[in-house]
mmCIF file of C-alpha atoms in Angstrom:
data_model
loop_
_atom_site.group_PDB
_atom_site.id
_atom_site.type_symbol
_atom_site.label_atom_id
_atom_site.label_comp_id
_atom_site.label_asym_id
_atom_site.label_seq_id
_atom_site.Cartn_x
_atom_site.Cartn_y
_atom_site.Cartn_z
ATOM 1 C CA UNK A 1 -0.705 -44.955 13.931
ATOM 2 C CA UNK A 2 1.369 -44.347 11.226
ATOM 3 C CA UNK A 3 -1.402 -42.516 9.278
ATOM 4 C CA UNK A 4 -1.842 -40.248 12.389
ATOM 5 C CA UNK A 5 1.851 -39.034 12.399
ATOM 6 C CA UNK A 6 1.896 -38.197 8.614
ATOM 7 C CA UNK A 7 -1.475 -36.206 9.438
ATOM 8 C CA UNK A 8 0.184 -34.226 11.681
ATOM 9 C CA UNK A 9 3.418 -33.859 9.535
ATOM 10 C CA UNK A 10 0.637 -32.374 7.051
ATOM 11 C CA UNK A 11 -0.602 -30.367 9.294
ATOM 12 C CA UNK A 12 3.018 -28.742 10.078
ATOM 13 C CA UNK A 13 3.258 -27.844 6.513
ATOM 14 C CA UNK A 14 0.695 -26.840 5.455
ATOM 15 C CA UNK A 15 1.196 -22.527 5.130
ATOM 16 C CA UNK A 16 -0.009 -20.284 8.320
ATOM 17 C CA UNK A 17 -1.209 -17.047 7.729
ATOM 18 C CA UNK A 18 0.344 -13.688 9.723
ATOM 19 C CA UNK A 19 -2.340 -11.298 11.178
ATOM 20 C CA UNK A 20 -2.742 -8.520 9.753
ATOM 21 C CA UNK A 21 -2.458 -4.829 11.430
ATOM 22 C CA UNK A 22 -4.848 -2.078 10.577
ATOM 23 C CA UNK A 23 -2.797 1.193 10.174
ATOM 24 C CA UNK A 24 -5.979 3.100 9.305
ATOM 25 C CA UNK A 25 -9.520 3.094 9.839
ATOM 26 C CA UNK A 26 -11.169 5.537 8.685
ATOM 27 C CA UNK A 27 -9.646 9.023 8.415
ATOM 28 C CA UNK A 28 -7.827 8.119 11.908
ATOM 29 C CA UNK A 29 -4.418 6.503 11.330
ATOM 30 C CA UNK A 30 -2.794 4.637 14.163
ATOM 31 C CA UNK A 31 -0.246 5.889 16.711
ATOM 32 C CA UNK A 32 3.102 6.424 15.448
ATOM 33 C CA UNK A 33 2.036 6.906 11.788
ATOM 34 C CA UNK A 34 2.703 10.589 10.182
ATOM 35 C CA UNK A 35 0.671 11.233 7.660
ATOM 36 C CA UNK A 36 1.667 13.845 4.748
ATOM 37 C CA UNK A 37 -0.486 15.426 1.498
ATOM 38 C CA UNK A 38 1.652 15.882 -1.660
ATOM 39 C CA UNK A 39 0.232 16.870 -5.188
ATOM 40 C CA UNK A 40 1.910 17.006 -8.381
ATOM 41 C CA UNK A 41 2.077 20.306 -10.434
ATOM 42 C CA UNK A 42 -0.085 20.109 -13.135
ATOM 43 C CA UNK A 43 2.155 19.541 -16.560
ATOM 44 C CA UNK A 44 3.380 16.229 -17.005
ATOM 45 C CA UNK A 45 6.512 15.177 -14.976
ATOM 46 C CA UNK A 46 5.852 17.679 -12.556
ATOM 47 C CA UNK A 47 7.322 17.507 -9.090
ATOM 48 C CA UNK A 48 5.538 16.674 -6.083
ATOM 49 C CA UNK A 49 4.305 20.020 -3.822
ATOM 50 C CA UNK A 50 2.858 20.412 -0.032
ATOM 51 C CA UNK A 51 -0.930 19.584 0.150
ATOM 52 C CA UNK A 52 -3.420 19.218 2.455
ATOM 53 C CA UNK A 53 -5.347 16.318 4.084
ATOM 54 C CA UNK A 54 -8.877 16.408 4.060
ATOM 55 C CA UNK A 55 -10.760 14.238 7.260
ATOM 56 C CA UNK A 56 -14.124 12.906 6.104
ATOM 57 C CA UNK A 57 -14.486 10.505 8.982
ATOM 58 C CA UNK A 58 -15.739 7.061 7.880
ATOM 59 C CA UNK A 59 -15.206 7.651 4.386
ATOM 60 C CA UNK A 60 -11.968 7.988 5.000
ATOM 61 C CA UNK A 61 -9.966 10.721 3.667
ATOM 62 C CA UNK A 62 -8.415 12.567 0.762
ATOM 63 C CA UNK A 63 -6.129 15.299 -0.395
ATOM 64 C CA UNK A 64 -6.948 18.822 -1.539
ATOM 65 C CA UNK A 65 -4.617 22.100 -3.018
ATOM 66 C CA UNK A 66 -4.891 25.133 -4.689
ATOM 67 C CA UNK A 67 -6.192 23.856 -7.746
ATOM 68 C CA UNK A 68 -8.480 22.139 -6.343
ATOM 69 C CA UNK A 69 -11.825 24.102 -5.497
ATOM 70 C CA UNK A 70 -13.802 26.738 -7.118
ATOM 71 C CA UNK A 71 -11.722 28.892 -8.732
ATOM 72 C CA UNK A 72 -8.547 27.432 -7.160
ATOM 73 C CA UNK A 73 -10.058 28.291 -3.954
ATOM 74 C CA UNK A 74 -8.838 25.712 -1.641
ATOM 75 C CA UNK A 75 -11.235 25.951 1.458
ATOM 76 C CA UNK A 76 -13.632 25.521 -1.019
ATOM 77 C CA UNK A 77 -13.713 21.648 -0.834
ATOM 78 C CA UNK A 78 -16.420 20.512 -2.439
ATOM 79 C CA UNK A 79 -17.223 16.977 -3.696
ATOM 80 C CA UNK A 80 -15.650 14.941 -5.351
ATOM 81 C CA UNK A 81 -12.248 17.732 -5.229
ATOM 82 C CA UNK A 82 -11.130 16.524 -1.209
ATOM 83 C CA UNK A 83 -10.483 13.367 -2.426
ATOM 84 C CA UNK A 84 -7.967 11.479 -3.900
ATOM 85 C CA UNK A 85 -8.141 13.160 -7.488
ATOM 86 C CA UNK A 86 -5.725 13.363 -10.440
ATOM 87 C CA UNK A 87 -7.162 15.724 -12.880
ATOM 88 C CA UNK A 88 -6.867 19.764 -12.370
ATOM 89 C CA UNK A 89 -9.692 21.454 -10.353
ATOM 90 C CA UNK A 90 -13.034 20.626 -10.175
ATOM 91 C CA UNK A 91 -16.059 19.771 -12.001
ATOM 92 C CA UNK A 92 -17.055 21.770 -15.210
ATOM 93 C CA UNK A 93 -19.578 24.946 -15.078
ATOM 94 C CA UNK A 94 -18.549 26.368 -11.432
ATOM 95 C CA UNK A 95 -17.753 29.213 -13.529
ATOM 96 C CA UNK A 96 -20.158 30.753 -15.876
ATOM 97 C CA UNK A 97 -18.357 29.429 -19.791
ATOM 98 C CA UNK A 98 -14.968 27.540 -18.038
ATOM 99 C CA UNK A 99 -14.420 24.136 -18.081
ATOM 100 C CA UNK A 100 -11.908 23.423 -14.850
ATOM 101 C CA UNK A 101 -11.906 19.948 -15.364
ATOM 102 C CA UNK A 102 -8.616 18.906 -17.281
ATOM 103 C CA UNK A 103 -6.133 15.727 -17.300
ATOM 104 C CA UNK A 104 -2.646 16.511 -17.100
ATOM 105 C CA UNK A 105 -1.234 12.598 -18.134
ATOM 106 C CA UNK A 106 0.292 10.443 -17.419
ATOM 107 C CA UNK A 107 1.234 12.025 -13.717
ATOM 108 C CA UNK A 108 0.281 15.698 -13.628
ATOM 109 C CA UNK A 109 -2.366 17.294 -10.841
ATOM 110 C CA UNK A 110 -1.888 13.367 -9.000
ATOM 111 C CA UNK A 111 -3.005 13.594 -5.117
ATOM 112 C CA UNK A 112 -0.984 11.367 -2.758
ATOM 113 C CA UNK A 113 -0.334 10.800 0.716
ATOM 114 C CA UNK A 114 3.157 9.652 2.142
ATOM 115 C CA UNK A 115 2.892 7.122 5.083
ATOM 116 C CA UNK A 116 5.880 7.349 7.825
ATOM 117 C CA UNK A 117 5.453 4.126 10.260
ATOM 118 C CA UNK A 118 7.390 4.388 13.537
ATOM 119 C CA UNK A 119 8.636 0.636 12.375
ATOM 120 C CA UNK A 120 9.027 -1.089 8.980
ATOM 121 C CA UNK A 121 5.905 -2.526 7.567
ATOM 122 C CA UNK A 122 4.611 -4.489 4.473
ATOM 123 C CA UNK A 123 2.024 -3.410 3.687
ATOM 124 C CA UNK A 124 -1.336 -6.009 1.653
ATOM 125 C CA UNK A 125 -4.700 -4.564 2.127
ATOM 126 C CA UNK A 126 -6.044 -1.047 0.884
ATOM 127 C CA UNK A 127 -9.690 0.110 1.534
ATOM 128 C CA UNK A 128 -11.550 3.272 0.128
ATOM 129 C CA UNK A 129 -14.965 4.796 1.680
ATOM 130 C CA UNK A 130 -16.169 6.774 -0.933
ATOM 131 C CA UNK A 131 -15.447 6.933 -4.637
ATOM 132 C CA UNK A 132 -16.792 9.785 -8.114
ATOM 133 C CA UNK A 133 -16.050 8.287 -10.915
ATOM 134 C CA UNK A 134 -13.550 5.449 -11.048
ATOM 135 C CA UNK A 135 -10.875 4.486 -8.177
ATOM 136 C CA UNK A 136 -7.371 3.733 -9.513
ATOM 137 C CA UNK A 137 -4.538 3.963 -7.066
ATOM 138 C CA UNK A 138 -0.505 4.083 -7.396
ATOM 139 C CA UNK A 139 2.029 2.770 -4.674
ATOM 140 C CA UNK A 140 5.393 2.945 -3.900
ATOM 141 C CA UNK A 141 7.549 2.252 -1.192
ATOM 142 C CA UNK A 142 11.003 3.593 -0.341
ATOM 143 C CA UNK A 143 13.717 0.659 -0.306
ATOM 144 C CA UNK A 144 16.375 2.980 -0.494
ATOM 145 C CA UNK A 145 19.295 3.558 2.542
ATOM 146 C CA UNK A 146 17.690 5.626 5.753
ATOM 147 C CA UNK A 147 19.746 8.034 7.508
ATOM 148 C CA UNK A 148 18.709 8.061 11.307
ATOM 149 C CA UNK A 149 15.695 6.326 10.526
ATOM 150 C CA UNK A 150 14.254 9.229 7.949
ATOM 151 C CA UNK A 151 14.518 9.842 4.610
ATOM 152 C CA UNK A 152 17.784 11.330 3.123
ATOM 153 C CA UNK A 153 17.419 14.809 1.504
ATOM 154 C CA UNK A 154 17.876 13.339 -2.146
ATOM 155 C CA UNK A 155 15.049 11.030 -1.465
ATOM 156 C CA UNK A 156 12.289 13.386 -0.095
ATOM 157 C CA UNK A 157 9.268 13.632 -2.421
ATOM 158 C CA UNK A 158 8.996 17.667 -2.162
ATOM 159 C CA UNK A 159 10.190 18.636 -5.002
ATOM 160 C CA UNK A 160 10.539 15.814 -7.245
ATOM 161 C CA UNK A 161 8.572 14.107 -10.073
ATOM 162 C CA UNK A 162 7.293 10.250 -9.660
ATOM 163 C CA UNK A 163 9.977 9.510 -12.289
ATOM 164 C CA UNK A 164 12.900 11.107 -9.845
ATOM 165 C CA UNK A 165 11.778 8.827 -7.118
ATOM 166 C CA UNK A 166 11.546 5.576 -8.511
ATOM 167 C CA UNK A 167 15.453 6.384 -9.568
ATOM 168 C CA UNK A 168 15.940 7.836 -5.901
ATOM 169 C CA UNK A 169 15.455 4.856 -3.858
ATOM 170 C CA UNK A 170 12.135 4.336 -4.197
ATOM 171 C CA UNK A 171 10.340 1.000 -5.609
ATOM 172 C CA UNK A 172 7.277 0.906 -7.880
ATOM 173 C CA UNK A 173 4.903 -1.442 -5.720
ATOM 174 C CA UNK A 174 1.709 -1.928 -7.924
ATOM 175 C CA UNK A 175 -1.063 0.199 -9.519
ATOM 176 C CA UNK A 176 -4.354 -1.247 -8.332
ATOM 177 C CA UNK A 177 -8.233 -0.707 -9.240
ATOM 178 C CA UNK A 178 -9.352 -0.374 -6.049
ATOM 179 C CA UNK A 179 -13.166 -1.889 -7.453
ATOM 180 C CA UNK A 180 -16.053 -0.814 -4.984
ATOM 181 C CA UNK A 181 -16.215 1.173 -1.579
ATOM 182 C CA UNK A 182 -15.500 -0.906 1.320
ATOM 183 C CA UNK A 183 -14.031 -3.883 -0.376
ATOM 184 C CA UNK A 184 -10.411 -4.200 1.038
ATOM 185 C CA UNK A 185 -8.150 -5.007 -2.146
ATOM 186 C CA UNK A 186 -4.695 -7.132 -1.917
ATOM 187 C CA UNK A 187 -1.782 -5.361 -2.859
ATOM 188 C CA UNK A 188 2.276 -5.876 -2.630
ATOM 189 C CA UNK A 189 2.710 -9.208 -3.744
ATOM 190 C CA UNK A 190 6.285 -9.374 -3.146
ATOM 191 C CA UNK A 191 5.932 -8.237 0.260
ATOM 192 C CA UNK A 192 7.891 -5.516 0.198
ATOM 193 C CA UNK A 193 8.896 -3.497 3.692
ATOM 194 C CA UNK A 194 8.984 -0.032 3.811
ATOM 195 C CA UNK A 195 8.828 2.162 7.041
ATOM 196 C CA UNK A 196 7.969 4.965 4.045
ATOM 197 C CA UNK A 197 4.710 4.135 1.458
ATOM 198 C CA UNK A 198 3.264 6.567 -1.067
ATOM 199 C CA UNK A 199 -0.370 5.995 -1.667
ATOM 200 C CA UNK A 200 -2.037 8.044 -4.656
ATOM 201 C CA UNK A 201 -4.226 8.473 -7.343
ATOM 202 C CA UNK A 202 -3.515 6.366 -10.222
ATOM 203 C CA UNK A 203 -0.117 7.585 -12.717
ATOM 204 C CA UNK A 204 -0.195 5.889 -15.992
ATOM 205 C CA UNK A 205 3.938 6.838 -15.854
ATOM 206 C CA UNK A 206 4.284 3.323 -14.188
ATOM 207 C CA UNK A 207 1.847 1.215 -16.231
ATOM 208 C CA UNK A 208 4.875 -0.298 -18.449
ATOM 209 C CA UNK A 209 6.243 -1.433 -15.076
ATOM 210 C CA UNK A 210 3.261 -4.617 -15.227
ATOM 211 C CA UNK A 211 2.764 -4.822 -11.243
ATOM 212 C CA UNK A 212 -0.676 -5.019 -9.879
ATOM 213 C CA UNK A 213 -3.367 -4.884 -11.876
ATOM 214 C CA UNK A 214 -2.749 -4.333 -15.900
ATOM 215 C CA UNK A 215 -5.910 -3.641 -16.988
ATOM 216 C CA UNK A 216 -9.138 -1.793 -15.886
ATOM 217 C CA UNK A 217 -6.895 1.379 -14.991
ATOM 218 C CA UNK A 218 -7.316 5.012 -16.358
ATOM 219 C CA UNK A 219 -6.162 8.590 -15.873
ATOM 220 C CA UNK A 220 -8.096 11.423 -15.110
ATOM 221 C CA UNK A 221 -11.562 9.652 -13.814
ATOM 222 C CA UNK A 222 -10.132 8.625 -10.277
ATOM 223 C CA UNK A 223 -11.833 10.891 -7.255
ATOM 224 C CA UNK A 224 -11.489 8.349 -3.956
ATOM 225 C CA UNK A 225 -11.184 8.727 0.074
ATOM 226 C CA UNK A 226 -9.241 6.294 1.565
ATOM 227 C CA UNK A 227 -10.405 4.315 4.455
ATOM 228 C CA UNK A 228 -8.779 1.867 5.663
ATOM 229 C CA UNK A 229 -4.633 0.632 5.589
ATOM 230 C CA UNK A 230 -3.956 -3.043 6.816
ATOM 231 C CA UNK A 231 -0.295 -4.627 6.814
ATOM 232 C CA UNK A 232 2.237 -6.742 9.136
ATOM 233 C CA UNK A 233 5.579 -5.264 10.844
ATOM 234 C CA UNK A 234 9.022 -6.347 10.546
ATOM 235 C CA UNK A 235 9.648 -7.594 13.976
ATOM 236 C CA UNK A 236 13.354 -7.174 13.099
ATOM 237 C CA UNK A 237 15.076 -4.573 10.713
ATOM 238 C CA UNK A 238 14.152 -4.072 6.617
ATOM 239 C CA UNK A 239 16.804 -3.262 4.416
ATOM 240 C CA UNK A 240 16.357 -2.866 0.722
ATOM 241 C CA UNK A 241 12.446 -4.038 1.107
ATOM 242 C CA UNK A 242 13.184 -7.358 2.737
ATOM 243 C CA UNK A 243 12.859 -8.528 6.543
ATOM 244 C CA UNK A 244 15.027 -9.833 8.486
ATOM 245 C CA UNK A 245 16.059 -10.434 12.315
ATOM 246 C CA UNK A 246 18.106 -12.151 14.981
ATOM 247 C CA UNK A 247 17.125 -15.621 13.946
ATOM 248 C CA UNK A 248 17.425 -15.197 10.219
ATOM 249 C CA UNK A 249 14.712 -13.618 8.525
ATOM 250 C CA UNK A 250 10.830 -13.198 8.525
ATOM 251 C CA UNK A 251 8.635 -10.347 10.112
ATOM 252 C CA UNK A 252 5.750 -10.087 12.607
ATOM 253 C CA UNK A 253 3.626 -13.148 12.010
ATOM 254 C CA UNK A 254 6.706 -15.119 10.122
ATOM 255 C CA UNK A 255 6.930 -18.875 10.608
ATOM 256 C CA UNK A 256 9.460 -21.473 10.009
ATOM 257 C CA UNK A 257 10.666 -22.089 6.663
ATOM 258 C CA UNK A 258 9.584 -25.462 5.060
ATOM 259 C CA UNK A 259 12.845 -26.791 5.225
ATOM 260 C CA UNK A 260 12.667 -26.851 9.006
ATOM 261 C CA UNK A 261 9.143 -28.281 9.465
ATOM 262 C CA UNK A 262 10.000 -31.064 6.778
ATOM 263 C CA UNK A 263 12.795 -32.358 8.749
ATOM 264 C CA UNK A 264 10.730 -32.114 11.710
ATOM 265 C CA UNK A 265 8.101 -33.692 10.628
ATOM 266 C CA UNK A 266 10.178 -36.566 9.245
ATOM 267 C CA UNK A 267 11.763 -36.546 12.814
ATOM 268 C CA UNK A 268 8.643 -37.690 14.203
ATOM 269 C CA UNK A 269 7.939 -39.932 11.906
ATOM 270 C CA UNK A 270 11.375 -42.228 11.769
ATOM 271 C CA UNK A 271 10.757 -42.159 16.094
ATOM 272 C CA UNK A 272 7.577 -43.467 15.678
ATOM 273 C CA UNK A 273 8.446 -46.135 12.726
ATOM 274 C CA UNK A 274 11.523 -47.273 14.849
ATOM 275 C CA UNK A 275 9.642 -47.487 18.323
ATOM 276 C CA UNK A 276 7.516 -50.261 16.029
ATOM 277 C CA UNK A 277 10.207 -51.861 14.618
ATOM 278 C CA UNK A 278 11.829 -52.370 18.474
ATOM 279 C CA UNK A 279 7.936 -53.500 19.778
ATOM 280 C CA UNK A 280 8.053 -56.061 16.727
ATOM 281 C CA UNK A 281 11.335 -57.484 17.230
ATOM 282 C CA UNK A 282 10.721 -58.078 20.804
#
């Protein structure tokens, strides 16, 4: 009998897993999520400028501007330029002796799309439906202070470069190679919350920074839709990136710490061993 309590104390620690939320399937996010396009100028520390998102169903989506297109033509949105890109315009020889494919490292011409969630969320799982080339992506997350729930002024993304952010409240979160098409790929190990997360094409700027994958990752060959978002809320409030609530911390999906199911768990165990001890002495 004694074997069949500490089975069960086993079974009380052993980790349980949170279920995951998908945010985005396909090029339809869920209700409650705004979804923005942003692009970088095309020098080198650039700031971020308005966009615009390109739906490709399934496949998912991508981002598209001015110098994107034929001849900076941007309802011209030919493959592979309405997707996630970070290199200038399109492919070479759309025009008769110009080459309009050009890398602005390590963060000019980057694509990216800010997600707003109506709640704070971490987010783990990234999916992409379509990928030219090579399919490197950068995220961040703002940890910063909110002011009524939204972004202060010195914290917006219009208007600044990648480096002004990440000293604006905003925290580096991983760069990732993203591998094949429809192959969902962990990310945030530090399970970070953010109602605020800034998905793009890969910028070498943060490679020194050594989260995510290190290796594998290059500028200027990444053209990707993304397709799918997955993550778990904070069923309380975030603040600085980290969960908390009523009863003292976790999110959606949290469970007890291992503190509390050891002492549990030994609980049971001293009853049951002292119940014996009385039915031997008896």
């Amino acid at each position: 009998m004694t074997k069949h309590y500490l089975a069960i104390s086993a079974l009380l620690l052993a980790p349980l897993s949170a279920d995951a939320t998908v945010y985005l399937s396909g090029s339809t996010p869920s209700a409650g999520i705004t979804v923005s396009a942003y692009r970088t100028g095309q020098a080198a520390g650039s700031a971020f400028e308005a966009a615009t998102l390109g739906n490709n169903g399934s496949a998912g989506f991508g981002v598209y501007s001015g110098i994107d297109g034929y001849l900076g033509n941007p309802n011209d949105i030919r493959e592979p330029d309405h997707a996630f890109d970070n290199d200038g315009r399109g492919g070479s020889g759309w025009s008769s002796g110009v080459n309009y494919s050009e890398d602005f490292g390590p963060d000019g011409a980057v694509d990216a799309a800010l997600f707003n969630f109506n709640a704070s969320v971490s987010l783990n799982s990234l999916r992409v439906g379509y990928i030219s080339g090579d399919a490197d992506v950068s995220v961040l997350a703002y940890t910063g202070s909110l002011i009524s729930g939204a972004l202060p002024a010195a914290a917006n993304i219009a208007g600044d470069s990648f480096a002004t952010l990440l000293s604006n409240g905003w925290s580096f979160i991983g760069n990732y190679n993203m591998g094949s098409v429809n192959t969902s790929k962990a990310i945030n190990a530090s399970n970070v919350y953010s109602s605020y997360w800034l998905v793009s094409a890969y910028t070498s700027i943060s490679a020194g920074l050594n989260k995510g994958d290190t290796t594998g990752l290059d500028f200027g060959n990444d053209y990707f839709k993304l397709s799918k978002i997955e993550g778990t809320a904070c069923a309380g409030t975030a603040t600085g990136g980290i969960c908390g609530n009523s009863g003292g911390g976790g999110g959606a999906g949290s469970v007890p710490e291992p503190t509390s199911l050891l002492l549990l768990a030994g609980g049971m165990l001293g009853w049951r061993m002292n119940r014996k001890t009385q039915a031997l002495a008896a």
